[in-house]
Amino acid sequence: MIIRPANALKGEITIPGDKSISHRAVMFGAIADGITEIDGFLTGEDCLSTIDCFRKLGIQIEVLPNNKVRVHGKGPHGLQAPADTLYTGNSGTTTRLMLGLLAGQSFGSSLDGDASIRKRPMQRVIGPLQRMGAKITGRDGGNLCPLTIQGQPLHGIEYKLPVASAQVKSALLLASLYAEGDTLLIEPAKSRDHSELMLNYLGAKIRVDNLNIRSTPISELSARPIVVPGDISSAAYFMVAGLMLPHSEITIKNVGINSTRTGVIDVLKAMGGQIEIANYRRVNNEPMADITVKSSSLTGTTIEGSMIPRLIDEIPVIAVAASVAAGTTIVKDAGELKVKESDRIQTVVTELDKAGVDIRGTEDGMIINGGRPIRGTHFESYHDHRIAMAMAVAGLAADSESHIHNAGAVDISFPGYFETLKSLRR
Ligand code: S3P
């Protein structure tokens, strides 16, 4: 993909549905009783992997026009033994949440994914699942895909999560629905809470008291319609582009603004970004609004601690904002970046360095001295959707044309990304 520098981006856009919520709508719909009508579903490759897995588990799922999906749920005990390996593609969320769901079934199954998934650590989910009684084996002592799950009766546990991970938390919550006795999870910092909100919307008994989450097993979930808000992680590329480029103003409609996800808004505002939120409303327990950004002069900032899980997926594009900001931006406590779709400390630093940015990786983040001009260059995506999209934003602010190699990776979470970007050029 060739990216030419842009003078201004202007207009109003909608963006695809939230990836985390789309996955959960299919998964939880499959184990609810009755038909779940999903509106605003993200038809990116990751969420299609989730649909494919549930079809193999005997669930009828209709993918309809206009981002609507209909899941014919069969209740908590309605899944069938799959004849084939469940293939999760590039999706960490699918792989980890499926582990939690499959651990307590009355049948065996196996999970595998692409080259990136085969490198991503699964012990963080499998360890606590084993304490609940799960039997899971795989490469590297059961840490890496392909993995084999022998469904077992489970029991509730009390577990302090060592990392703030919504994937680990959600996998354990899914397992807890099938366990005997309550499960108490204690998070080190608040991670996205879409599972808690959606499961309770469908009738689960999950009580949240700040960082403590207590789940009581349930005998049924009831299907209810689900509206998926736009993905704030996808909105982030346009927020940064609109703030960075001169003469720009972009409104992004219907974006999910769950407070566990809005770190990017808080940080860009702290950097001096003009960002307005309007038209606030709620859909199935999730807050949603329109976001408007205007060209702003940005300054560097420090991002650390409990802020990190609130913007972990947006760090690549925040690093682009930091590249043009005056002064230094420091990202720390973000070692989790190393185990994403790519090692995002290494990939962000390598790619922005090529473009002339003064950036250095650290053990748990990066340091960027902003303000140097960005040079047009040949960017590599490493087949990581968020690297492809972030480097395209860098390319818009560059002094000459850029190329994004393996740009097709954007289809993982944002089919049509480059077309939406193009529609805003003035
Ligand atoms: C996700 C949780 C986060 C995030 C990922 C989606 C989810 O991962 O980075 O893109 O849907 O639960 P971790 O749980 O590994 O932090």
Coordinates of C-alpha atoms and ligand atoms in Angstrom, one line a residue:
M1 CA 0.0 0.0 0.0
I2 CA 1.3 3.4 -1.0
I3 CA 0.6 6.2 1.5
R4 CA 1.1 9.8 0.3
P5 CA 1.5 12.6 2.8
A6 CA -1.8 14.4 3.6
N7 CA -2.4 18.1 4.1
A8 CA -5.6 17.7 5.9
L9 CA -8.1 15.1 6.9
K10 CA -11.8 16.2 7.2
G11 CA -15.2 14.6 7.6
E12 CA -17.4 12.3 9.5
I13 CA -16.8 8.5 9.5
T14 CA -18.1 5.4 11.2
I15 CA -15.7 2.6 12.0
P16 CA -16.1 -1.2 12.2
G17 CA -17.5 -2.8 15.4
D18 CA -15.5 -3.4 18.5
K19 CA -13.3 -6.6 18.1
S20 CA -13.5 -7.6 21.8
I21 CA -17.2 -7.2 22.0
S22 CA -17.8 -8.9 18.6
H23 CA -15.9 -12.0 19.8
R24 CA -17.8 -12.1 23.0
A25 CA -21.2 -11.7 21.4
V26 CA -20.7 -14.8 19.3
M27 CA -19.2 -16.9 22.2
F28 CA -21.7 -15.9 24.8
G29 CA -24.6 -16.1 22.3
A30 CA -23.6 -19.7 21.5
I31 CA -24.0 -20.7 25.1
A32 CA -27.1 -18.7 25.7
D33 CA -30.6 -20.2 25.2
G34 CA -32.2 -18.8 22.0
I35 CA -31.3 -16.5 19.1
T36 CA -28.8 -13.7 19.6
E37 CA -29.2 -10.9 17.0
I38 CA -25.9 -9.0 16.8
D39 CA -25.8 -5.6 15.1
G40 CA -22.6 -3.8 14.2
F41 CA -20.5 -7.0 14.2
L42 CA -16.9 -6.7 13.1
T43 CA -16.4 -9.0 10.1
G44 CA -12.6 -8.8 10.4
E45 CA -10.7 -12.0 10.1
D46 CA -10.2 -12.5 13.9
C47 CA -14.0 -12.5 14.6
L48 CA -14.6 -14.7 11.6
S49 CA -12.2 -17.2 13.2
T50 CA -14.4 -17.2 16.3
I51 CA -17.5 -17.9 14.1
D52 CA -15.7 -20.7 12.4
C53 CA -14.8 -22.3 15.8
F54 CA -18.4 -22.2 17.0
R55 CA -19.8 -23.6 13.8
K56 CA -17.4 -26.6 14.4
L57 CA -18.9 -26.9 17.9
G58 CA -22.3 -27.4 16.3
I59 CA -23.7 -23.8 16.5
Q60 CA -25.6 -22.4 13.6
I61 CA -24.4 -18.8 12.9
E62 CA -25.8 -16.7 10.0
V63 CA -23.6 -13.8 8.7
L64 CA -26.1 -11.4 7.2
P65 CA -25.7 -8.2 5.2
N66 CA -25.0 -4.9 7.0
N67 CA -22.8 -6.3 9.7
K68 CA -25.6 -8.3 11.3
V69 CA -25.0 -11.8 12.7
R70 CA -27.5 -14.3 14.1
V71 CA -26.3 -16.9 16.5
H72 CA -28.6 -19.9 17.2
G73 CA -27.5 -20.5 20.8
K74 CA -28.0 -23.9 22.4
G75 CA -27.5 -23.0 26.1
P76 CA -24.5 -23.7 28.3
H77 CA -24.5 -27.4 27.6
G78 CA -25.4 -27.4 23.9
L79 CA -21.9 -27.4 22.3
Q80 CA -21.0 -30.6 20.5
A81 CA -17.6 -32.3 20.2
P82 CA -15.8 -30.9 17.1
A83 CA -14.7 -33.3 14.5
D84 CA -11.7 -31.2 13.6
T85 CA -9.1 -28.9 15.2
L86 CA -10.6 -25.5 16.1
Y87 CA -8.5 -23.0 14.1
T88 CA -8.2 -19.6 15.7
G89 CA -6.1 -17.9 13.0
N90 CA -4.3 -14.8 14.3
S91 CA -6.7 -14.3 17.2
G92 CA -5.4 -14.4 20.8
T93 CA -8.8 -13.5 22.2
T94 CA -10.4 -16.5 20.4
T95 CA -7.6 -18.9 21.5
R96 CA -7.5 -17.8 25.1
L97 CA -11.3 -17.5 25.7
M98 CA -12.0 -20.8 23.9
L99 CA -9.5 -22.5 26.3
G100 CA -11.7 -21.3 29.3
L101 CA -14.9 -22.4 27.6
L102 CA -13.7 -25.8 26.4
A103 CA -12.0 -26.8 29.7
G104 CA -15.3 -27.6 31.4
Q105 CA -17.1 -29.3 28.5
S106 CA -18.0 -33.0 28.5
F107 CA -15.9 -33.6 25.4
G108 CA -12.3 -33.2 24.1
S109 CA -11.1 -30.7 21.6
S110 CA -7.9 -29.2 20.1
L111 CA -6.9 -25.6 19.3
D112 CA -4.4 -24.2 16.8
G113 CA -3.7 -20.9 15.0
D114 CA -1.3 -19.2 12.7
A115 CA 2.5 -18.7 13.1
S116 CA 2.0 -15.7 15.5
I117 CA -0.5 -17.6 17.6
R118 CA 1.9 -20.5 17.9
K119 CA 4.4 -18.2 19.6
R120 CA 2.0 -16.6 22.1
P121 CA 2.0 -17.7 25.7
M122 CA -1.0 -19.7 26.8
Q123 CA 0.3 -20.8 30.2
R124 CA -1.1 -17.6 31.7
V125 CA -4.6 -19.1 31.0
I126 CA -3.8 -22.8 31.3
G127 CA -2.0 -22.5 34.7
P128 CA -5.1 -21.2 36.6
L129 CA -7.4 -23.4 34.5
Q130 CA -5.4 -26.4 35.7
R131 CA -6.0 -25.3 39.3
M132 CA -9.7 -25.4 38.5
G133 CA -9.3 -29.0 37.4
A134 CA -8.7 -28.6 33.6
K135 CA -6.6 -31.0 31.6
I136 CA -4.8 -29.3 28.8
T137 CA -1.6 -30.3 27.0
G138 CA 0.5 -28.8 24.3
R139 CA 4.0 -27.8 23.1
D140 CA 6.5 -26.2 25.5
G141 CA 5.0 -28.0 28.5
G142 CA 1.5 -26.9 27.5
N143 CA 2.3 -23.2 26.9
L144 CA 2.1 -23.1 23.1
C145 CA -0.4 -24.1 20.4
P146 CA -1.4 -26.6 19.2
L147 CA -3.2 -27.5 22.4
T148 CA -5.4 -30.4 23.4
I149 CA -8.2 -30.0 25.9
Q150 CA -9.9 -32.9 27.7
G151 CA -13.1 -31.6 29.1
Q152 CA -13.3 -32.1 32.9
P153 CA -15.6 -31.2 35.8
L154 CA -14.1 -27.9 37.2
H155 CA -14.2 -26.3 40.6
G156 CA -14.1 -22.6 41.5
I157 CA -10.8 -21.0 42.7
E158 CA -9.5 -17.8 44.2
Y159 CA -6.9 -16.4 41.9
K160 CA -4.8 -13.2 41.8
L161 CA -3.9 -12.5 38.2
P162 CA -0.2 -11.7 37.8
V163 CA -0.9 -9.6 34.7
A164 CA -3.9 -7.3 33.9
S165 CA -5.2 -9.3 31.0
A166 CA -8.9 -9.3 29.9
Q167 CA -8.2 -12.5 27.9
V168 CA -7.0 -14.4 31.0
K169 CA -9.8 -12.9 33.1
S170 CA -12.5 -13.8 30.5
A171 CA -11.2 -17.3 30.0
L172 CA -11.4 -17.9 33.8
L173 CA -14.9 -16.3 33.9
L174 CA -16.1 -18.7 31.1
A175 CA -14.7 -21.7 33.0
S176 CA -16.3 -20.4 36.2
L177 CA -19.7 -20.6 34.7
Y178 CA -19.3 -24.4 34.5
A179 CA -17.4 -24.9 37.8
E180 CA -18.6 -26.1 41.1
G181 CA -18.5 -23.2 43.7
D182 CA -17.7 -19.6 43.2
T183 CA -14.6 -18.2 41.6
L184 CA -12.9 -15.1 42.9
L185 CA -10.5 -13.2 40.5
I186 CA -8.3 -10.3 41.7
E187 CA -6.8 -8.1 39.0
P188 CA -3.6 -6.2 39.5
A189 CA -5.1 -3.3 37.5
K190 CA -8.5 -2.9 35.8
S191 CA -8.5 -4.6 32.3
R192 CA -11.4 -4.3 29.8
D193 CA -14.6 -5.5 31.4
H194 CA -16.7 -6.4 28.3
S195 CA -17.1 -10.0 29.5
E196 CA -18.5 -9.0 32.9
L197 CA -20.9 -6.5 31.4
M198 CA -22.2 -8.8 28.6
L199 CA -22.4 -12.0 30.7
N200 CA -24.5 -10.1 33.3
Y201 CA -26.6 -8.6 30.5
L202 CA -27.4 -12.2 29.5
G203 CA -28.2 -13.3 33.1
A204 CA -24.9 -14.4 34.6
K205 CA -24.0 -13.7 38.3
I206 CA -20.8 -11.8 38.2
R207 CA -20.3 -9.3 41.0
V208 CA -17.5 -6.7 40.6
D209 CA -16.0 -4.7 43.5
N210 CA -13.2 -2.6 42.0
L211 CA -10.4 -5.2 41.3
N212 CA -12.3 -8.2 42.8
I213 CA -14.6 -10.2 40.5
R214 CA -16.7 -12.9 42.0
S215 CA -18.5 -15.3 39.6
T216 CA -21.2 -17.8 40.7
P217 CA -21.9 -20.7 38.3
I218 CA -25.1 -20.5 36.3
S219 CA -27.5 -23.0 34.8
E220 CA -28.6 -20.8 32.0
L221 CA -28.0 -17.6 30.0
S222 CA -30.8 -16.0 28.0
A223 CA -30.2 -14.7 24.5
R224 CA -30.8 -10.9 24.1
P225 CA -30.0 -8.5 21.2
I226 CA -26.5 -7.1 21.2
V227 CA -25.4 -3.8 19.5
V228 CA -21.6 -3.6 19.0
P229 CA -20.3 -0.1 19.3
G230 CA -17.5 1.1 17.0
D231 CA -14.0 0.0 18.1
I232 CA -12.1 2.7 20.0
S233 CA -8.9 0.9 19.1
S234 CA -9.8 1.4 15.4
A235 CA -10.9 5.0 16.1
A236 CA -7.5 5.7 17.6
Y237 CA -5.8 5.8 14.2
F238 CA -8.1 8.6 13.0
M239 CA -7.9 10.4 16.3
V240 CA -4.1 10.6 16.1
A241 CA -4.2 11.5 12.3
G242 CA -6.7 14.3 12.9
L243 CA -4.7 15.7 15.8
M244 CA -1.4 15.5 14.0
L245 CA -2.2 16.9 10.6
P246 CA -2.8 20.6 10.0
H247 CA -6.3 21.9 9.1
S248 CA -8.0 18.7 10.1
E249 CA -11.3 17.9 11.9
I250 CA -12.7 14.4 12.0
T251 CA -15.8 13.1 13.7
I252 CA -16.0 9.4 14.4
K253 CA -19.6 8.3 15.1
N254 CA -20.8 5.6 17.5
V255 CA -17.6 4.7 19.3
G256 CA -17.5 2.5 22.4
I257 CA -16.2 4.6 25.3
N258 CA -16.1 2.0 28.1
S259 CA -13.7 3.6 30.7
T260 CA -11.5 0.5 30.6
R261 CA -10.7 1.4 27.0
T262 CA -10.5 5.2 26.9
G263 CA -6.9 5.6 28.0
V264 CA -6.1 6.8 24.5
I265 CA -8.5 9.7 24.9
D266 CA -7.1 10.6 28.3
V267 CA -3.5 10.5 27.1
L268 CA -4.0 12.4 23.8
K269 CA -5.9 15.1 25.8
A270 CA -3.0 15.2 28.3
M271 CA -0.7 15.7 25.2
G272 CA -2.7 18.8 24.2
G273 CA -5.2 17.1 21.8
Q274 CA -8.5 18.8 21.2
I275 CA -11.0 16.0 21.6
E276 CA -14.7 16.3 22.1
I277 CA -17.2 13.6 23.1
A278 CA -20.9 14.1 22.2
N279 CA -24.1 12.2 21.9
Y280 CA -23.4 9.9 24.9
R281 CA -25.6 6.8 25.2
R282 CA -25.7 3.2 26.4
V283 CA -26.2 -0.1 24.5
N284 CA -26.4 -3.4 26.3
N285 CA -24.4 -2.0 29.3
E286 CA -21.8 -0.4 27.1
P287 CA -21.3 3.3 26.8
M288 CA -21.0 4.8 23.2
A289 CA -20.5 8.3 21.8
D290 CA -19.3 10.4 18.9
I291 CA -15.7 11.6 19.1
T292 CA -14.4 14.8 17.3
V293 CA -10.7 15.6 17.0
K294 CA -9.2 18.8 15.7
S295 CA -5.6 19.7 14.6
S296 CA -3.6 20.3 17.8
S297 CA 0.0 21.0 18.8
L298 CA 1.0 18.0 20.9
T299 CA 3.5 17.7 23.7
G300 CA 5.2 14.6 25.1
T301 CA 3.9 12.7 28.2
T302 CA 4.6 9.7 30.4
I303 CA 2.3 6.7 30.1
E304 CA 2.6 4.1 32.9
G305 CA 1.0 1.9 35.6
S306 CA -2.8 1.4 35.6
M307 CA -3.1 3.5 32.4
I308 CA -1.3 0.8 30.4
P309 CA -4.2 -1.8 30.2
R310 CA -6.6 1.0 29.2
L311 CA -4.6 1.7 26.0
I312 CA -2.4 -1.3 25.4
D313 CA -3.5 -1.8 21.8
E314 CA -3.2 1.9 21.0
I315 CA 0.5 2.2 22.0
P316 CA 1.8 1.8 18.4
V317 CA -0.3 4.8 17.1
I318 CA 0.3 6.8 20.3
A319 CA 4.0 6.3 19.5
V320 CA 3.3 8.0 16.1
A321 CA 1.7 10.9 17.9
A322 CA 4.7 11.1 20.2
S323 CA 7.0 11.3 17.2
V324 CA 5.6 14.7 16.2
A325 CA 4.9 15.9 19.7
A326 CA 7.3 18.5 21.3
G327 CA 9.4 16.9 24.0
T328 CA 9.8 13.4 25.3
T329 CA 7.3 10.7 25.7
I330 CA 8.0 7.7 28.0
V331 CA 6.0 4.5 27.9
K332 CA 6.8 2.1 30.8
D333 CA 5.2 -0.9 32.5
A334 CA 4.2 -2.1 29.1
G335 CA 6.2 -5.4 28.8
E336 CA 2.9 -7.0 27.6
L337 CA 3.6 -5.3 24.2
K338 CA 6.3 -8.0 23.6
V339 CA 3.6 -10.8 23.5
K340 CA 1.1 -9.2 21.2
E341 CA 0.6 -10.2 17.5
S342 CA 4.2 -9.0 17.1
D343 CA 6.7 -7.9 19.7
R344 CA 5.4 -4.4 19.5
I345 CA 8.3 -2.8 21.4
Q346 CA 10.6 -4.1 18.7
T347 CA 8.4 -3.6 15.7
V348 CA 7.3 0.0 16.6
V349 CA 10.9 1.1 17.4
T350 CA 12.3 -0.5 14.2
E351 CA 9.7 1.0 11.9
L352 CA 9.7 4.5 13.4
D353 CA 13.5 4.6 13.6
K354 CA 13.5 3.9 9.8
A355 CA 11.3 7.0 9.4
G356 CA 13.9 9.1 11.2
V357 CA 12.1 9.2 14.6
D358 CA 14.3 9.5 17.7
I359 CA 13.0 6.4 19.4
R360 CA 14.5 3.8 21.7
G361 CA 13.1 0.6 23.1
T362 CA 13.4 -0.3 26.8
E363 CA 12.7 -3.5 28.8
D364 CA 9.0 -2.5 29.3
G365 CA 8.3 0.3 26.8
M366 CA 9.9 3.0 24.8
I367 CA 11.3 6.5 24.9
I368 CA 10.5 8.9 22.1
N369 CA 12.1 12.4 21.6
G370 CA 9.5 14.0 19.4
G371 CA 9.7 16.8 16.9
R372 CA 12.0 15.6 14.2
P373 CA 10.4 15.4 10.7
I374 CA 9.0 12.0 9.8
R375 CA 10.6 10.6 6.6
G376 CA 8.7 8.6 4.0
T377 CA 10.0 5.1 4.0
H378 CA 9.3 1.4 3.4
F379 CA 7.4 0.2 6.4
E380 CA 6.9 -3.5 7.3
S381 CA 3.7 -4.7 9.1
Y382 CA 5.2 -8.0 10.3
H383 CA 1.6 -9.2 9.6
D384 CA 0.5 -7.2 12.6
H385 CA -2.7 -5.2 11.8
R386 CA -1.9 -2.5 14.4
I387 CA 1.6 -2.0 13.1
A388 CA 0.2 -1.6 9.5
M389 CA -2.4 0.9 10.6
A390 CA -0.1 2.9 12.8
M391 CA 2.6 3.2 10.2
A392 CA 0.0 4.4 7.7
V393 CA -0.7 7.3 10.0
A394 CA 3.0 8.0 10.3
G395 CA 3.1 8.0 6.5
L396 CA 0.4 10.6 6.3
A397 CA 2.6 13.0 8.4
A398 CA 5.8 12.1 6.4
D399 CA 7.7 14.4 4.1
S400 CA 7.4 12.0 1.1
E401 CA 5.6 8.8 0.0
S402 CA 5.7 5.7 2.1
H403 CA 5.0 2.0 1.4
I404 CA 3.4 -0.4 3.8
H405 CA 4.5 -4.0 3.1
N406 CA 2.0 -6.8 4.0
A407 CA -0.7 -4.1 4.5
G408 CA -3.4 -6.7 4.1
A409 CA -2.9 -7.4 7.8
V410 CA -5.4 -4.6 8.4
D411 CA -8.2 -7.1 7.5
I412 CA -7.7 -8.7 10.9
S413 CA -9.5 -5.9 12.7
F414 CA -10.4 -3.2 10.1
P415 CA -11.4 -4.3 6.6
G416 CA -11.7 -1.1 4.6
Y417 CA -9.2 0.9 6.7
F418 CA -7.3 2.4 3.7
E419 CA -10.6 3.3 2.0
T420 CA -11.8 5.1 5.1
L421 CA -8.5 7.0 5.3
K422 CA -8.7 8.0 1.7
S423 CA -12.3 9.3 2.1
L424 CA -11.0 11.9 4.6
R425 CA -8.3 13.4 2.4
R426 CA -8.8 17.0 1.4
Ligands
S3P1 C1 -8.4 -8.3 24.5 C2 -7.6 -8.1 25.6 C3 -6.2 -7.6 25.4 C4 -6.0 -6.9 24.1 C5 -6.5 -7.7 23.0 C6 -8.0 -8.0 23.1 C7 -9.7 -8.9 24.8 O1 -5.2 -8.6 25.5 O2 -4.7 -6.5 23.9 O3 -6.3 -7.0 21.8 O4 -10.6 -8.9 23.9 O5 -9.9 -9.5 25.8 P1 -4.7 -9.1 26.9 O6 -5.8 -9.8 27.7 O7 -3.6 -10.1 26.6 O8 -4.1 -7.9 27.7

